[in-house]
């Protein structure tokens, strides 16, 4: 028995990787994600390796996962992959507090983010 497999949402030349609850704000994560959008996968990996931002390591792990998915699950050529999409979403927010003067409370919010990376295989250059 069981359910029928779901139709593939992505095209045949795409692969995706997703990471949830990354411990940084979406705004900070989006700066790193924007720096790799549209780049070749190899160049994006190098850029993330030498980035000074703390969260670049987590983004690099998601990108490596997307490349591995493309290679192992969808038989795509790794040398022709590029980062087609890299987008960020909000996840939960941990609410904490710190004691302030006169019995009041200072609220501390610790946001989490979700990251989705889609790699796509470049079309063959025809006519060159």
mmCIF file of N, CA and C in Angstrom, residues 4-114:
data_model
loop_
_atom_site.group_PDB
_atom_site.id
_atom_site.type_symbol
_atom_site.label_atom_id
_atom_site.label_comp_id
_atom_site.label_asym_id
_atom_site.label_seq_id
_atom_site.Cartn_x
_atom_site.Cartn_y
_atom_site.Cartn_z
ATOM 1 N N UNK A 4 1.314 7.348 -3.182
ATOM 2 C CA UNK A 4 2.067 7.521 -4.414
ATOM 3 C C UNK A 4 3.131 8.584 -4.188
ATOM 4 N N UNK A 5 4.280 8.475 -4.866
ATOM 5 C CA UNK A 5 5.302 9.510 -4.683
ATOM 6 C C UNK A 5 4.809 10.849 -5.225
ATOM 7 N N UNK A 6 5.173 11.903 -4.541
ATOM 8 C CA UNK A 6 4.768 13.245 -4.952
ATOM 9 C C UNK A 6 5.508 13.643 -6.220
ATOM 10 N N UNK A 7 4.855 14.463 -7.019
ATOM 11 C CA UNK A 7 5.503 14.974 -8.228
ATOM 12 C C UNK A 7 6.656 15.887 -7.835
ATOM 13 N N UNK A 8 7.688 15.892 -8.663
ATOM 14 C CA UNK A 8 8.863 16.701 -8.386
ATOM 15 C C UNK A 8 8.531 18.164 -8.629
ATOM 16 N N UNK A 9 8.805 19.000 -7.635
ATOM 17 C CA UNK A 9 8.484 20.419 -7.731
ATOM 18 C C UNK A 9 9.506 21.147 -8.594
ATOM 19 N N UNK A 10 10.762 20.752 -8.477
ATOM 20 C CA UNK A 10 11.830 21.412 -9.220
ATOM 21 C C UNK A 10 11.957 20.826 -10.621
ATOM 22 N N UNK A 11 12.661 21.549 -11.479
ATOM 23 C CA UNK A 11 12.935 21.052 -12.823
ATOM 24 C C UNK A 11 13.947 19.903 -12.746
ATOM 25 N N UNK A 12 14.132 19.220 -13.867
ATOM 26 C CA UNK A 12 15.051 18.080 -13.896
ATOM 27 C C UNK A 12 16.514 18.494 -13.764
ATOM 28 N N UNK A 13 16.798 19.770 -13.993
ATOM 29 C CA UNK A 13 18.189 20.229 -13.929
ATOM 30 C C UNK A 13 18.461 20.994 -12.636
ATOM 31 N N UNK A 14 17.609 20.820 -11.619
ATOM 32 C CA UNK A 14 17.773 21.540 -10.362
ATOM 33 C C UNK A 14 17.846 20.581 -9.178
ATOM 34 N N UNK A 15 18.502 21.035 -8.138
ATOM 35 C CA UNK A 15 18.546 20.299 -6.877
ATOM 36 C C UNK A 15 18.469 21.319 -5.743
ATOM 37 N N UNK A 16 17.925 20.877 -4.608
ATOM 38 C CA UNK A 16 17.658 21.798 -3.516
ATOM 39 C C UNK A 16 18.203 21.254 -2.197
ATOM 40 N N UNK A 17 18.567 22.168 -1.311
ATOM 41 C CA UNK A 17 18.915 21.817 0.061
ATOM 42 C C UNK A 17 18.302 22.872 0.968
ATOM 43 N N UNK A 18 17.866 22.422 2.152
ATOM 44 C CA UNK A 18 17.151 23.292 3.077
ATOM 45 C C UNK A 18 17.717 23.103 4.475
ATOM 46 N N UNK A 19 17.861 24.195 5.189
ATOM 47 C CA UNK A 19 18.293 24.119 6.578
ATOM 48 C C UNK A 19 17.358 24.977 7.419
ATOM 49 N N UNK A 20 16.875 24.402 8.504
ATOM 50 C CA UNK A 20 15.956 25.150 9.356
ATOM 51 C C UNK A 20 16.638 25.491 10.673
ATOM 52 N N UNK A 21 16.148 26.511 11.299
ATOM 53 C CA UNK A 21 16.593 26.953 12.624
ATOM 54 C C UNK A 21 18.095 27.221 12.688
ATOM 55 N N UNK A 22 18.555 28.062 11.788
ATOM 56 C CA UNK A 22 19.937 28.544 11.845
ATOM 57 C C UNK A 22 19.964 29.708 12.824
ATOM 58 N N UNK A 23 20.884 29.690 13.763
ATOM 59 C CA UNK A 23 20.869 30.643 14.862
ATOM 60 C C UNK A 23 21.479 31.985 14.466
ATOM 61 N N UNK A 24 20.744 32.718 13.641
ATOM 62 C CA UNK A 24 21.091 34.090 13.295
ATOM 63 C C UNK A 24 19.844 34.765 12.755
ATOM 64 N N UNK A 25 19.863 36.064 12.680
ATOM 65 C CA UNK A 25 18.684 36.771 12.184
ATOM 66 C C UNK A 25 18.607 36.637 10.661
ATOM 67 N N UNK A 26 17.397 36.659 10.118
ATOM 68 C CA UNK A 26 17.253 36.558 8.653
ATOM 69 C C UNK A 26 17.978 37.676 7.919
ATOM 70 N N UNK A 27 18.035 38.836 8.537
ATOM 71 C CA UNK A 27 18.673 39.976 7.888
ATOM 72 C C UNK A 27 20.171 39.747 7.689
ATOM 73 N N UNK A 28 20.817 39.188 8.712
ATOM 74 C CA UNK A 28 22.253 38.911 8.613
ATOM 75 C C UNK A 28 22.526 37.745 7.669
ATOM 76 N N UNK A 29 21.668 36.727 7.729
ATOM 77 C CA UNK A 29 21.845 35.560 6.865
ATOM 78 C C UNK A 29 21.645 35.928 5.409
ATOM 79 N N UNK A 30 20.719 36.847 5.147
ATOM 80 C CA UNK A 30 20.446 37.236 3.762
ATOM 81 C C UNK A 30 21.634 37.950 3.129
ATOM 82 N N UNK A 31 22.439 38.627 3.910
ATOM 83 C CA UNK A 31 23.634 39.272 3.359
ATOM 84 C C UNK A 31 24.596 38.233 2.787
ATOM 85 N N UNK A 32 24.749 37.117 3.498
ATOM 86 C CA UNK A 32 25.645 36.057 3.025
ATOM 87 C C UNK A 32 25.009 35.328 1.844
ATOM 88 N N UNK A 33 23.701 35.073 1.914
ATOM 89 C CA UNK A 33 23.015 34.382 0.817
ATOM 90 C C UNK A 33 23.062 35.214 -0.462
ATOM 91 N N UNK A 34 22.922 36.521 -0.333
ATOM 92 C CA UNK A 34 22.958 37.394 -1.507
ATOM 93 C C UNK A 34 24.329 37.400 -2.163
ATOM 94 N N UNK A 35 25.377 37.155 -1.376
ATOM 95 C CA UNK A 35 26.730 37.199 -1.935
ATOM 96 C C UNK A 35 27.032 35.995 -2.825
ATOM 97 N N UNK A 36 26.231 34.914 -2.735
ATOM 98 C CA UNK A 36 26.506 33.733 -3.567
ATOM 99 C C UNK A 36 25.471 33.530 -4.665
ATOM 100 N N UNK A 37 24.398 34.292 -4.662
ATOM 101 C CA UNK A 37 23.369 34.113 -5.696
ATOM 102 C C UNK A 37 23.948 34.356 -7.082
ATOM 103 N N UNK A 38 23.683 33.419 -7.993
ATOM 104 C CA UNK A 38 24.121 33.574 -9.371
ATOM 105 C C UNK A 38 25.546 33.135 -9.650
ATOM 106 N N UNK A 39 26.311 32.811 -8.621
ATOM 107 C CA UNK A 39 27.698 32.401 -8.827
ATOM 108 C C UNK A 39 27.774 30.918 -9.181
ATOM 109 N N UNK A 40 28.872 30.534 -9.839
ATOM 110 C CA UNK A 40 29.138 29.118 -10.035
ATOM 111 C C UNK A 40 29.309 28.475 -8.668
ATOM 112 N N UNK A 41 28.938 27.208 -8.552
ATOM 113 C CA UNK A 41 28.961 26.531 -7.262
ATOM 114 C C UNK A 41 30.367 26.518 -6.666
ATOM 115 N N UNK A 42 31.366 26.285 -7.499
ATOM 116 C CA UNK A 42 32.743 26.228 -7.007
ATOM 117 C C UNK A 42 33.200 27.585 -6.485
ATOM 118 N N UNK A 43 32.866 28.647 -7.217
ATOM 119 C CA UNK A 43 33.247 29.997 -6.801
ATOM 120 C C UNK A 43 32.527 30.375 -5.511
ATOM 121 N N UNK A 44 31.259 29.989 -5.408
ATOM 122 C CA UNK A 44 30.492 30.288 -4.196
ATOM 123 C C UNK A 44 31.081 29.585 -2.980
ATOM 124 N N UNK A 45 31.532 28.344 -3.159
ATOM 125 C CA UNK A 45 32.169 27.623 -2.049
ATOM 126 C C UNK A 45 33.435 28.327 -1.583
ATOM 127 N N UNK A 46 34.236 28.776 -2.540
ATOM 128 C CA UNK A 46 35.468 29.492 -2.187
ATOM 129 C C UNK A 46 35.139 30.793 -1.456
ATOM 130 N N UNK A 47 34.124 31.499 -1.929
ATOM 131 C CA UNK A 47 33.763 32.767 -1.304
ATOM 132 C C UNK A 47 33.292 32.552 0.138
ATOM 133 N N UNK A 48 32.524 31.494 0.359
ATOM 134 C CA UNK A 48 32.040 31.218 1.711
ATOM 135 C C UNK A 48 33.165 30.729 2.622
ATOM 136 N N UNK A 49 34.125 30.015 2.049
ATOM 137 C CA UNK A 49 35.244 29.518 2.853
ATOM 138 C C UNK A 49 36.043 30.663 3.463
ATOM 139 N N UNK A 50 36.230 31.722 2.705
ATOM 140 C CA UNK A 50 37.072 32.824 3.165
ATOM 141 C C UNK A 50 36.273 34.035 3.639
ATOM 142 N N UNK A 51 34.980 33.873 3.814
ATOM 143 C CA UNK A 51 34.155 34.962 4.322
ATOM 144 C C UNK A 51 34.432 35.180 5.808
ATOM 145 N N UNK A 52 34.369 36.421 6.254
ATOM 146 C CA UNK A 52 34.620 36.734 7.652
ATOM 147 C C UNK A 52 33.366 36.603 8.501
ATOM 148 N N UNK A 53 32.226 36.431 7.886
ATOM 149 C CA UNK A 53 30.973 36.336 8.636
ATOM 150 C C UNK A 53 30.856 34.983 9.320
ATOM 151 N N UNK A 54 30.385 34.984 10.561
ATOM 152 C CA UNK A 54 30.295 33.761 11.355
ATOM 153 C C UNK A 54 29.374 32.743 10.705
ATOM 154 N N UNK A 55 28.294 33.179 10.108
ATOM 155 C CA UNK A 55 27.263 32.272 9.610
ATOM 156 C C UNK A 55 27.619 31.683 8.249
ATOM 157 N N UNK A 56 28.721 32.120 7.657
ATOM 158 C CA UNK A 56 29.119 31.619 6.340
ATOM 159 C C UNK A 56 29.372 30.113 6.357
ATOM 160 N N UNK A 57 29.806 29.578 7.482
ATOM 161 C CA UNK A 57 30.032 28.138 7.582
ATOM 162 C C UNK A 57 28.754 27.338 7.434
ATOM 163 N N UNK A 58 27.665 27.824 8.021
ATOM 164 C CA UNK A 58 26.372 27.137 7.897
ATOM 165 C C UNK A 58 25.845 27.226 6.471
ATOM 166 N N UNK A 59 26.036 28.375 5.830
ATOM 167 C CA UNK A 59 25.595 28.539 4.444
ATOM 168 C C UNK A 59 26.403 27.620 3.529
ATOM 169 N N UNK A 60 27.695 27.498 3.825
ATOM 170 C CA UNK A 60 28.548 26.611 3.039
ATOM 171 C C UNK A 60 28.089 25.157 3.161
ATOM 172 N N UNK A 61 27.700 24.737 4.354
ATOM 173 C CA UNK A 61 27.223 23.366 4.556
ATOM 174 C C UNK A 61 25.951 23.102 3.761
ATOM 175 N N UNK A 62 25.043 24.072 3.706
ATOM 176 C CA UNK A 62 23.806 23.906 2.935
ATOM 177 C C UNK A 62 24.119 23.847 1.442
ATOM 178 N N UNK A 63 25.042 24.690 0.991
ATOM 179 C CA UNK A 63 25.424 24.674 -0.425
ATOM 180 C C UNK A 63 26.079 23.348 -0.794
ATOM 181 N N UNK A 64 26.942 22.828 0.070
ATOM 182 C CA UNK A 64 27.560 21.529 -0.196
ATOM 183 C C UNK A 64 26.511 20.424 -0.246
ATOM 184 N N UNK A 65 25.500 20.520 0.586
ATOM 185 C CA UNK A 65 24.423 19.542 0.577
ATOM 186 C C UNK A 65 23.640 19.609 -0.728
ATOM 187 N N UNK A 66 23.383 20.818 -1.224
ATOM 188 C CA UNK A 66 22.671 20.973 -2.490
ATOM 189 C C UNK A 66 23.488 20.400 -3.650
ATOM 190 N N UNK A 67 24.803 20.611 -3.622
ATOM 191 C CA UNK A 67 25.677 20.067 -4.668
ATOM 192 C C UNK A 67 25.675 18.544 -4.605
ATOM 193 N N UNK A 68 25.748 17.993 -3.395
ATOM 194 C CA UNK A 68 25.727 16.537 -3.236
ATOM 195 C C UNK A 68 24.393 15.954 -3.693
ATOM 196 N N UNK A 69 23.288 16.637 -3.402
ATOM 197 C CA UNK A 69 21.979 16.181 -3.875
ATOM 198 C C UNK A 69 21.921 16.166 -5.391
ATOM 199 N N UNK A 70 22.487 17.200 -6.011
ATOM 200 C CA UNK A 70 22.482 17.278 -7.469
ATOM 201 C C UNK A 70 23.279 16.128 -8.076
ATOM 202 N N UNK A 71 24.410 15.832 -7.467
ATOM 203 C CA UNK A 71 25.288 14.800 -8.012
ATOM 204 C C UNK A 71 24.728 13.393 -7.764
ATOM 205 N N UNK A 72 24.314 13.113 -6.538
ATOM 206 C CA UNK A 72 23.933 11.751 -6.178
ATOM 207 C C UNK A 72 22.483 11.414 -6.495
ATOM 208 N N UNK A 73 21.582 12.348 -6.282
ATOM 209 C CA UNK A 73 20.160 12.046 -6.464
ATOM 210 C C UNK A 73 19.651 12.334 -7.866
ATOM 211 N N UNK A 74 20.256 13.296 -8.554
ATOM 212 C CA UNK A 74 19.721 13.727 -9.845
ATOM 213 C C UNK A 74 20.721 13.621 -10.987
ATOM 214 N N UNK A 75 21.897 13.067 -10.725
ATOM 215 C CA UNK A 75 22.924 12.816 -11.732
ATOM 216 C C UNK A 75 23.231 14.067 -12.571
ATOM 217 N N UNK A 76 23.425 15.192 -11.899
ATOM 218 C CA UNK A 76 23.796 16.423 -12.595
ATOM 219 C C UNK A 76 25.309 16.575 -12.580
ATOM 220 N N UNK A 77 25.827 17.319 -13.561
ATOM 221 C CA UNK A 77 27.266 17.543 -13.675
ATOM 222 C C UNK A 77 27.681 18.635 -12.690
ATOM 223 N N UNK A 78 28.553 18.306 -11.755
ATOM 224 C CA UNK A 78 28.944 19.237 -10.700
ATOM 225 C C UNK A 78 29.677 20.450 -11.269
ATOM 226 N N UNK A 79 30.423 20.264 -12.341
ATOM 227 C CA UNK A 79 31.217 21.356 -12.904
ATOM 228 C C UNK A 79 30.351 22.418 -13.574
ATOM 229 N N UNK A 80 29.096 22.078 -13.892
ATOM 230 C CA UNK A 80 28.226 23.044 -14.582
ATOM 231 C C UNK A 80 27.151 23.615 -13.669
ATOM 232 N N UNK A 81 27.261 23.387 -12.369
ATOM 233 C CA UNK A 81 26.247 23.884 -11.432
ATOM 234 C C UNK A 81 26.505 25.334 -11.059
ATOM 235 N N UNK A 82 25.415 26.063 -10.838
ATOM 236 C CA UNK A 82 25.503 27.405 -10.288
ATOM 237 C C UNK A 82 24.364 27.609 -9.296
ATOM 238 N N UNK A 83 24.509 28.594 -8.432
ATOM 239 C CA UNK A 83 23.499 28.870 -7.412
ATOM 240 C C UNK A 83 22.380 29.669 -8.072
ATOM 241 N N UNK A 84 21.277 29.002 -8.347
ATOM 242 C CA UNK A 84 20.153 29.666 -9.007
ATOM 243 C C UNK A 84 19.370 30.512 -8.012
ATOM 244 N N UNK A 85 19.108 29.958 -6.833
ATOM 245 C CA UNK A 85 18.349 30.677 -5.818
ATOM 246 C C UNK A 85 18.970 30.403 -4.447
ATOM 247 N N UNK A 86 18.960 31.411 -3.613
ATOM 248 C CA UNK A 86 19.351 31.260 -2.208
ATOM 249 C C UNK A 86 18.480 32.243 -1.443
ATOM 250 N N UNK A 87 17.488 31.719 -0.750
ATOM 251 C CA UNK A 87 16.592 32.631 -0.053
ATOM 252 C C UNK A 87 16.433 32.241 1.407
ATOM 253 N N UNK A 88 16.048 33.245 2.190
ATOM 254 C CA UNK A 88 16.032 33.158 3.640
ATOM 255 C C UNK A 88 14.617 33.399 4.136
ATOM 256 N N UNK A 89 14.242 32.665 5.179
ATOM 257 C CA UNK A 89 12.944 32.878 5.804
ATOM 258 C C UNK A 89 13.087 32.950 7.307
ATOM 259 N N UNK A 90 12.066 33.489 7.941
ATOM 260 C CA UNK A 90 12.074 33.576 9.401
ATOM 261 C C UNK A 90 11.692 32.235 10.003
ATOM 262 N N UNK A 91 12.275 31.924 11.130
ATOM 263 C CA UNK A 91 11.879 30.760 11.906
ATOM 264 C C UNK A 91 11.425 31.288 13.272
ATOM 265 N N UNK A 92 11.593 30.502 14.300
ATOM 266 C CA UNK A 92 11.127 30.926 15.625
ATOM 267 C C UNK A 92 12.013 32.030 16.191
ATOM 268 N N UNK A 93 11.502 32.666 17.244
ATOM 269 C CA UNK A 93 12.263 33.669 17.977
ATOM 270 C C UNK A 93 12.204 33.292 19.446
ATOM 271 N N UNK A 94 13.385 33.069 20.054
ATOM 272 C CA UNK A 94 13.426 32.806 21.493
ATOM 273 C C UNK A 94 13.334 34.143 22.220
ATOM 274 N N UNK A 95 12.419 34.221 23.174
ATOM 275 C CA UNK A 95 12.258 35.448 23.937
ATOM 276 C C UNK A 95 12.920 35.268 25.303
ATOM 277 N N UNK A 96 13.812 36.168 25.621
ATOM 278 C CA UNK A 96 14.502 36.159 26.890
ATOM 279 C C UNK A 96 14.345 37.546 27.528
ATOM 280 N N UNK A 97 14.754 37.675 28.762
ATOM 281 C CA UNK A 97 14.666 38.990 29.378
ATOM 282 C C UNK A 97 15.867 39.244 30.267
ATOM 283 N N UNK A 98 16.122 40.525 30.505
ATOM 284 C CA UNK A 98 17.213 40.958 31.370
ATOM 285 C C UNK A 98 16.647 41.990 32.341
ATOM 286 N N UNK A 99 17.021 41.857 33.583
ATOM 287 C CA UNK A 99 16.535 42.788 34.602
ATOM 288 C C UNK A 99 17.100 44.181 34.345
ATOM 289 N N UNK A 100 16.226 45.173 34.459
ATOM 290 C CA UNK A 100 16.626 46.570 34.269
ATOM 291 C C UNK A 100 16.299 47.350 35.550
ATOM 292 N N UNK A 101 16.521 48.620 35.510
ATOM 293 C CA UNK A 101 16.344 49.457 36.701
ATOM 294 C C UNK A 101 14.868 49.563 37.090
ATOM 295 N N UNK A 102 14.638 49.752 38.381
ATOM 296 C CA UNK A 102 13.315 50.010 38.959
ATOM 297 C C UNK A 102 12.334 48.881 38.665
ATOM 298 N N UNK A 103 12.819 47.650 38.695
ATOM 299 C CA UNK A 103 11.938 46.502 38.572
ATOM 300 C C UNK A 103 11.402 46.255 37.178
ATOM 301 N N UNK A 104 11.981 46.880 36.212
ATOM 302 C CA UNK A 104 11.510 46.706 34.854
ATOM 303 C C UNK A 104 12.292 45.592 34.164
ATOM 304 N N UNK A 105 11.902 45.310 32.914
ATOM 305 C CA UNK A 105 12.504 44.204 32.166
ATOM 306 C C UNK A 105 12.927 44.711 30.792
ATOM 307 N N UNK A 106 14.122 44.311 30.373
ATOM 308 C CA UNK A 106 14.553 44.564 28.997
ATOM 309 C C UNK A 106 14.402 43.283 28.205
ATOM 310 N N UNK A 107 13.642 43.326 27.137
ATOM 311 C CA UNK A 107 13.361 42.120 26.354
ATOM 312 C C UNK A 107 14.514 41.826 25.402
ATOM 313 N N UNK A 108 14.908 40.581 25.331
ATOM 314 C CA UNK A 108 15.958 40.139 24.406
ATOM 315 C C UNK A 108 15.333 39.123 23.471
ATOM 316 N N UNK A 109 15.451 39.350 22.180
ATOM 317 C CA UNK A 109 14.927 38.407 21.188
ATOM 318 C C UNK A 109 16.090 37.748 20.471
ATOM 319 N N UNK A 110 16.039 36.424 20.385
ATOM 320 C CA UNK A 110 17.092 35.658 19.725
ATOM 321 C C UNK A 110 16.465 34.969 18.517
ATOM 322 N N UNK A 111 16.591 35.570 17.332
ATOM 323 C CA UNK A 111 15.897 35.038 16.154
ATOM 324 C C UNK A 111 16.632 33.863 15.512
ATOM 325 N N UNK A 112 15.857 33.030 14.848
ATOM 326 C CA UNK A 112 16.364 31.918 14.056
ATOM 327 C C UNK A 112 15.904 32.118 12.619
ATOM 328 N N UNK A 113 16.605 31.468 11.677
ATOM 329 C CA UNK A 113 16.293 31.630 10.256
ATOM 330 C C UNK A 113 16.265 30.281 9.555
ATOM 331 N N UNK A 114 15.601 30.244 8.418
ATOM 332 C CA UNK A 114 15.622 29.093 7.518
ATOM 333 C C UNK A 114 16.355 29.500 6.251
#
